[in-house]
């Protein structure tokens, strides 16, 4: 049985998935499992408030869905964040690794972003 904060988190997460256009009901668990590359059991636990994803994954989810990571994590503030710039829809990226990569690149300094870009261009 989910405890209070887990139950509240699950409510916010399901609201965010509705906002991002993920399927509802039974199809949701499969879609979440596939999209985030987790087991159906993990997706079910997230949906029902029996488990909470790690903060790094929550941050990626928030960026991808165009919502505030603070709202998703704690319930404070507005769901949609004006600080995110351009809202990116749930289908913008092919997989969770791509979303994670974009999130990590955005945290780099401009200098390191240019160095990474140069390295990647040399590889191709």
PDB file of N, CA and C in Angstrom, residues 28-93:
ATOM      1  N   UNK A  28      -0.633   2.097 -20.434  1.00  0.00           N
ATOM      2  CA  UNK A  28       0.365   3.017 -19.888  1.00  0.00           C
ATOM      3  C   UNK A  28       1.596   2.272 -19.381  1.00  0.00           C
ATOM      4  N   UNK A  29       1.407   1.220 -18.619  1.00  0.00           N
ATOM      5  CA  UNK A  29       2.534   0.517 -18.004  1.00  0.00           C
ATOM      6  C   UNK A  29       3.501   0.014 -19.073  1.00  0.00           C
ATOM      7  N   UNK A  30       2.978  -0.593 -20.123  1.00  0.00           N
ATOM      8  CA  UNK A  30       3.832  -1.070 -21.211  1.00  0.00           C
ATOM      9  C   UNK A  30       4.549   0.063 -21.917  1.00  0.00           C
ATOM     10  N   UNK A  31       3.833   1.157 -22.163  1.00  0.00           N
ATOM     11  CA  UNK A  31       4.439   2.304 -22.843  1.00  0.00           C
ATOM     12  C   UNK A  31       5.538   2.932 -21.995  1.00  0.00           C
ATOM     13  N   UNK A  32       5.300   3.048 -20.699  1.00  0.00           N
ATOM     14  CA  UNK A  32       6.302   3.621 -19.790  1.00  0.00           C
ATOM     15  C   UNK A  32       7.520   2.710 -19.723  1.00  0.00           C
ATOM     16  N   UNK A  33       7.287   1.407 -19.587  1.00  0.00           N
ATOM     17  CA  UNK A  33       8.395   0.443 -19.511  1.00  0.00           C
ATOM     18  C   UNK A  33       9.265   0.527 -20.757  1.00  0.00           C
ATOM     19  N   UNK A  34       8.637   0.582 -21.911  1.00  0.00           N
ATOM     20  CA  UNK A  34       9.391   0.650 -23.162  1.00  0.00           C
ATOM     21  C   UNK A  34      10.105   1.993 -23.309  1.00  0.00           C
ATOM     22  N   UNK A  35       9.404   3.064 -23.020  1.00  0.00           N
ATOM     23  CA  UNK A  35       9.971   4.401 -23.218  1.00  0.00           C
ATOM     24  C   UNK A  35      11.182   4.657 -22.321  1.00  0.00           C
ATOM     25  N   UNK A  36      11.097   4.234 -21.063  1.00  0.00           N
ATOM     26  CA  UNK A  36      12.183   4.494 -20.114  1.00  0.00           C
ATOM     27  C   UNK A  36      13.120   3.303 -19.943  1.00  0.00           C
ATOM     28  N   UNK A  37      12.900   2.266 -20.752  1.00  0.00           N
ATOM     29  CA  UNK A  37      13.757   1.081 -20.733  1.00  0.00           C
ATOM     30  C   UNK A  37      13.858   0.474 -19.334  1.00  0.00           C
ATOM     31  N   UNK A  38      12.696   0.252 -18.732  1.00  0.00           N
ATOM     32  CA  UNK A  38      12.611  -0.388 -17.415  1.00  0.00           C
ATOM     33  C   UNK A  38      11.651  -1.570 -17.530  1.00  0.00           C
ATOM     34  N   UNK A  39      11.634  -2.405 -16.519  1.00  0.00           N
ATOM     35  CA  UNK A  39      10.713  -3.546 -16.526  1.00  0.00           C
ATOM     36  C   UNK A  39       9.274  -3.055 -16.346  1.00  0.00           C
ATOM     37  N   UNK A  40       8.342  -3.889 -16.752  1.00  0.00           N
ATOM     38  CA  UNK A  40       6.926  -3.560 -16.549  1.00  0.00           C
ATOM     39  C   UNK A  40       6.627  -3.443 -15.059  1.00  0.00           C
ATOM     40  N   UNK A  41       7.314  -4.243 -14.257  1.00  0.00           N
ATOM     41  CA  UNK A  41       7.115  -4.193 -12.803  1.00  0.00           C
ATOM     42  C   UNK A  41       7.537  -2.835 -12.246  1.00  0.00           C
ATOM     43  N   UNK A  42       8.673  -2.325 -12.709  1.00  0.00           N
ATOM     44  CA  UNK A  42       9.130  -1.002 -12.270  1.00  0.00           C
ATOM     45  C   UNK A  42       8.132   0.070 -12.697  1.00  0.00           C
ATOM     46  N   UNK A  43       7.692   0.004 -13.948  1.00  0.00           N
ATOM     47  CA  UNK A  43       6.709   0.977 -14.443  1.00  0.00           C
ATOM     48  C   UNK A  43       5.424   0.911 -13.616  1.00  0.00           C
ATOM     49  N   UNK A  44       4.981  -0.292 -13.295  1.00  0.00           N
ATOM     50  CA  UNK A  44       3.771  -0.456 -12.484  1.00  0.00           C
ATOM     51  C   UNK A  44       3.951   0.167 -11.105  1.00  0.00           C
ATOM     52  N   UNK A  45       5.114  -0.055 -10.508  1.00  0.00           N
ATOM     53  CA  UNK A  45       5.380   0.506  -9.180  1.00  0.00           C
ATOM     54  C   UNK A  45       5.390   2.030  -9.224  1.00  0.00           C
ATOM     55  N   UNK A  46       5.963   2.616 -10.274  1.00  0.00           N
ATOM     56  CA  UNK A  46       5.941   4.076 -10.401  1.00  0.00           C
ATOM     57  C   UNK A  46       4.504   4.564 -10.522  1.00  0.00           C
ATOM     58  N   UNK A  47       3.725   3.913 -11.379  1.00  0.00           N
ATOM     59  CA  UNK A  47       2.335   4.324 -11.616  1.00  0.00           C
ATOM     60  C   UNK A  47       1.487   4.257 -10.351  1.00  0.00           C
ATOM     61  N   UNK A  48       1.754   3.283  -9.517  1.00  0.00           N
ATOM     62  CA  UNK A  48       0.937   3.067  -8.328  1.00  0.00           C
ATOM     63  C   UNK A  48       1.518   3.686  -7.066  1.00  0.00           C
ATOM     64  N   UNK A  49       2.665   4.331  -7.165  1.00  0.00           N
ATOM     65  CA  UNK A  49       3.256   4.956  -5.988  1.00  0.00           C
ATOM     66  C   UNK A  49       3.928   3.979  -5.049  1.00  0.00           C
ATOM     67  N   UNK A  50       4.324   2.827  -5.565  1.00  0.00           N
ATOM     68  CA  UNK A  50       5.018   1.839  -4.744  1.00  0.00           C
ATOM     69  C   UNK A  50       6.530   2.034  -4.788  1.00  0.00           C
ATOM     70  N   UNK A  51       6.997   2.844  -5.737  1.00  0.00           N
ATOM     71  CA  UNK A  51       8.419   3.178  -5.860  1.00  0.00           C
ATOM     72  C   UNK A  51       8.531   4.541  -6.527  1.00  0.00           C
ATOM     73  N   UNK A  52       9.642   5.210  -6.273  1.00  0.00           N
ATOM     74  CA  UNK A  52       9.914   6.518  -6.866  1.00  0.00           C
ATOM     75  C   UNK A  52      11.233   6.423  -7.623  1.00  0.00           C
ATOM     76  N   UNK A  53      11.274   6.895  -8.878  1.00  0.00           N
ATOM     77  CA  UNK A  53      12.530   6.856  -9.624  1.00  0.00           C
ATOM     78  C   UNK A  53      13.611   7.702  -8.944  1.00  0.00           C
ATOM     79  N   UNK A  54      14.869   7.384  -9.219  1.00  0.00           N
ATOM     80  CA  UNK A  54      15.977   8.178  -8.688  1.00  0.00           C
ATOM     81  C   UNK A  54      15.904   9.587  -9.265  1.00  0.00           C
ATOM     82  N   UNK A  55      16.513  10.534  -8.541  1.00  0.00           N
ATOM     83  CA  UNK A  55      16.413  11.945  -8.920  1.00  0.00           C
ATOM     84  C   UNK A  55      16.913  12.196 -10.341  1.00  0.00           C
ATOM     85  N   UNK A  56      18.006  11.554 -10.735  1.00  0.00           N
ATOM     86  CA  UNK A  56      18.543  11.774 -12.081  1.00  0.00           C
ATOM     87  C   UNK A  56      17.501  11.419 -13.139  1.00  0.00           C
ATOM     88  N   UNK A  57      16.832  10.310 -12.951  1.00  0.00           N
ATOM     89  CA  UNK A  57      15.804   9.899 -13.910  1.00  0.00           C
ATOM     90  C   UNK A  57      14.611  10.856 -13.855  1.00  0.00           C
ATOM     91  N   UNK A  58      14.247  11.303 -12.655  1.00  0.00           N
ATOM     92  CA  UNK A  58      13.144  12.262 -12.528  1.00  0.00           C
ATOM     93  C   UNK A  58      13.450  13.543 -13.293  1.00  0.00           C
ATOM     94  N   UNK A  59      14.693  14.011 -13.192  1.00  0.00           N
ATOM     95  CA  UNK A  59      15.088  15.230 -13.898  1.00  0.00           C
ATOM     96  C   UNK A  59      14.947  15.050 -15.400  1.00  0.00           C
ATOM     97  N   UNK A  60      15.379  13.909 -15.904  1.00  0.00           N
ATOM     98  CA  UNK A  60      15.260  13.615 -17.331  1.00  0.00           C
ATOM     99  C   UNK A  60      13.789  13.575 -17.737  1.00  0.00           C
ATOM    100  N   UNK A  61      12.975  12.912 -16.924  1.00  0.00           N
ATOM    101  CA  UNK A  61      11.539  12.839 -17.212  1.00  0.00           C
ATOM    102  C   UNK A  61      10.932  14.237 -17.291  1.00  0.00           C
ATOM    103  N   UNK A  62      11.279  15.079 -16.331  1.00  0.00           N
ATOM    104  CA  UNK A  62      10.713  16.428 -16.282  1.00  0.00           C
ATOM    105  C   UNK A  62      11.105  17.231 -17.517  1.00  0.00           C
ATOM    106  N   UNK A  63      12.379  17.198 -17.883  1.00  0.00           N
ATOM    107  CA  UNK A  63      12.843  17.935 -19.063  1.00  0.00           C
ATOM    108  C   UNK A  63      12.118  17.431 -20.303  1.00  0.00           C
ATOM    109  N   UNK A  64      12.040  16.141 -20.434  1.00  0.00           N
ATOM    110  CA  UNK A  64      11.414  15.545 -21.607  1.00  0.00           C
ATOM    111  C   UNK A  64       9.936  15.913 -21.719  1.00  0.00           C
ATOM    112  N   UNK A  65       9.251  15.956 -20.602  1.00  0.00           N
ATOM    113  CA  UNK A  65       7.814  16.254 -20.630  1.00  0.00           C
ATOM    114  C   UNK A  65       7.519  17.747 -20.573  1.00  0.00           C
ATOM    115  N   UNK A  66       8.556  18.573 -20.400  1.00  0.00           N
ATOM    116  CA  UNK A  66       8.348  20.013 -20.357  1.00  0.00           C
ATOM    117  C   UNK A  66       7.696  20.487 -19.083  1.00  0.00           C
ATOM    118  N   UNK A  67       8.019  19.819 -17.973  1.00  0.00           N
ATOM    119  CA  UNK A  67       7.439  20.208 -16.689  1.00  0.00           C
ATOM    120  C   UNK A  67       8.545  20.529 -15.693  1.00  0.00           C
ATOM    121  N   UNK A  68       8.154  21.113 -14.588  1.00  0.00           N
ATOM    122  CA  UNK A  68       9.094  21.478 -13.535  1.00  0.00           C
ATOM    123  C   UNK A  68       9.535  20.235 -12.763  1.00  0.00           C
ATOM    124  N   UNK A  69      10.844  20.044 -12.640  1.00  0.00           N
ATOM    125  CA  UNK A  69      11.338  18.896 -11.871  1.00  0.00           C
ATOM    126  C   UNK A  69      11.019  19.068 -10.391  1.00  0.00           C
ATOM    127  N   UNK A  70      10.965  20.314  -9.913  1.00  0.00           N
ATOM    128  CA  UNK A  70      10.603  20.540  -8.511  1.00  0.00           C
ATOM    129  C   UNK A  70       9.153  20.119  -8.266  1.00  0.00           C
ATOM    130  N   UNK A  71       8.266  20.490  -9.190  1.00  0.00           N
ATOM    131  CA  UNK A  71       6.869  20.082  -9.036  1.00  0.00           C
ATOM    132  C   UNK A  71       6.748  18.560  -9.061  1.00  0.00           C
ATOM    133  N   UNK A  72       7.443  17.925 -10.009  1.00  0.00           N
ATOM    134  CA  UNK A  72       7.356  16.474 -10.111  1.00  0.00           C
ATOM    135  C   UNK A  72       7.887  15.800  -8.851  1.00  0.00           C
ATOM    136  N   UNK A  73       9.000  16.290  -8.333  1.00  0.00           N
ATOM    137  CA  UNK A  73       9.626  15.675  -7.156  1.00  0.00           C
ATOM    138  C   UNK A  73       8.881  15.954  -5.859  1.00  0.00           C
ATOM    139  N   UNK A  74       8.433  17.214  -5.699  1.00  0.00           N
ATOM    140  CA  UNK A  74       7.914  17.630  -4.389  1.00  0.00           C
ATOM    141  C   UNK A  74       6.465  18.101  -4.396  1.00  0.00           C
ATOM    142  N   UNK A  75       5.967  18.479  -5.566  1.00  0.00           N
ATOM    143  CA  UNK A  75       4.622  19.036  -5.637  1.00  0.00           C
ATOM    144  C   UNK A  75       4.596  20.543  -5.447  1.00  0.00           C
ATOM    145  N   UNK A  76       5.765  21.159  -5.223  1.00  0.00           N
ATOM    146  CA  UNK A  76       5.817  22.616  -5.026  1.00  0.00           C
ATOM    147  C   UNK A  76       5.903  23.325  -6.374  1.00  0.00           C
ATOM    148  N   UNK A  77       5.251  24.466  -6.449  1.00  0.00           N
ATOM    149  CA  UNK A  77       5.295  25.270  -7.659  1.00  0.00           C
ATOM    150  C   UNK A  77       4.310  24.778  -8.706  1.00  0.00           C
ATOM    151  N   UNK A  78       4.447  25.347  -9.898  1.00  0.00           N
ATOM    152  CA  UNK A  78       3.560  25.002 -11.007  1.00  0.00           C
ATOM    153  C   UNK A  78       4.099  23.793 -11.763  1.00  0.00           C
ATOM    154  N   UNK A  79       3.193  23.029 -12.353  1.00  0.00           N
ATOM    155  CA  UNK A  79       3.624  21.862 -13.121  1.00  0.00           C
ATOM    156  C   UNK A  79       4.447  22.287 -14.331  1.00  0.00           C
ATOM    157  N   UNK A  80       3.920  23.204 -15.105  1.00  0.00           N
ATOM    158  CA  UNK A  80       4.655  23.677 -16.274  1.00  0.00           C
ATOM    159  C   UNK A  80       5.645  24.732 -15.822  1.00  0.00           C
ATOM    160  N   UNK A  81       6.860  24.605 -16.312  1.00  0.00           N
ATOM    161  CA  UNK A  81       7.902  25.534 -15.904  1.00  0.00           C
ATOM    162  C   UNK A  81       8.203  26.517 -17.015  1.00  0.00           C
ATOM    163  N   UNK A  82       8.215  27.791 -16.663  1.00  0.00           N
ATOM    164  CA  UNK A  82       8.596  28.823 -17.623  1.00  0.00           C
ATOM    165  C   UNK A  82      10.103  28.894 -17.784  1.00  0.00           C
ATOM    166  N   UNK A  83      10.839  28.269 -16.877  1.00  0.00           N
ATOM    167  CA  UNK A  83      12.296  28.320 -16.911  1.00  0.00           C
ATOM    168  C   UNK A  83      12.904  27.317 -17.875  1.00  0.00           C
ATOM    169  N   UNK A  84      12.109  26.449 -18.448  1.00  0.00           N
ATOM    170  CA  UNK A  84      12.663  25.396 -19.291  1.00  0.00           C
ATOM    171  C   UNK A  84      12.908  25.838 -20.720  1.00  0.00           C
ATOM    172  N   UNK A  85      12.416  27.000 -21.094  1.00  0.00           N
ATOM    173  CA  UNK A  85      12.596  27.412 -22.467  1.00  0.00           C
ATOM    174  C   UNK A  85      11.586  26.704 -23.351  1.00  0.00           C
ATOM    175  N   UNK A  86      12.061  26.052 -24.364  1.00  0.00           N
ATOM    176  CA  UNK A  86      11.196  25.371 -25.318  1.00  0.00           C
ATOM    177  C   UNK A  86      10.697  24.062 -24.725  1.00  0.00           C
ATOM    178  N   UNK A  87       9.409  23.837 -24.806  1.00  0.00           N
ATOM    179  CA  UNK A  87       8.839  22.580 -24.315  1.00  0.00           C
ATOM    180  C   UNK A  87       9.089  21.502 -25.348  1.00  0.00           C
ATOM    181  N   UNK A  88       9.618  20.385 -24.893  1.00  0.00           N
ATOM    182  CA  UNK A  88       9.884  19.270 -25.783  1.00  0.00           C
ATOM    183  C   UNK A  88       8.897  18.158 -25.467  1.00  0.00           C
ATOM    184  N   UNK A  89       8.195  17.706 -26.468  1.00  0.00           N
ATOM    185  CA  UNK A  89       7.187  16.681 -26.271  1.00  0.00           C
ATOM    186  C   UNK A  89       7.775  15.320 -25.948  1.00  0.00           C
ATOM    187  N   UNK A  90       6.926  14.420 -25.510  1.00  0.00           N
ATOM    188  CA  UNK A  90       7.363  13.094 -25.075  1.00  0.00           C
ATOM    189  C   UNK A  90       7.958  12.270 -26.203  1.00  0.00           C
ATOM    190  N   UNK A  91       7.607  12.563 -27.441  1.00  0.00           N
ATOM    191  CA  UNK A  91       8.111  11.761 -28.547  1.00  0.00           C
ATOM    192  C   UNK A  91       9.278  12.417 -29.269  1.00  0.00           C
ATOM    193  N   UNK A  92       9.847  13.446 -28.723  1.00  0.00           N
ATOM    194  CA  UNK A  92      10.952  14.159 -29.350  1.00  0.00           C
ATOM    195  C   UNK A  92      12.189  13.279 -29.503  1.00  0.00           C
ATOM    196  N   UNK A  93      12.432  12.413 -28.545  1.00  0.00           N
ATOM    197  CA  UNK A  93      13.617  11.564 -28.546  1.00  0.00           C
ATOM    198  C   UNK A  93      13.239  10.118 -28.801  1.00  0.00           C
TER     199      UNK A  93
END
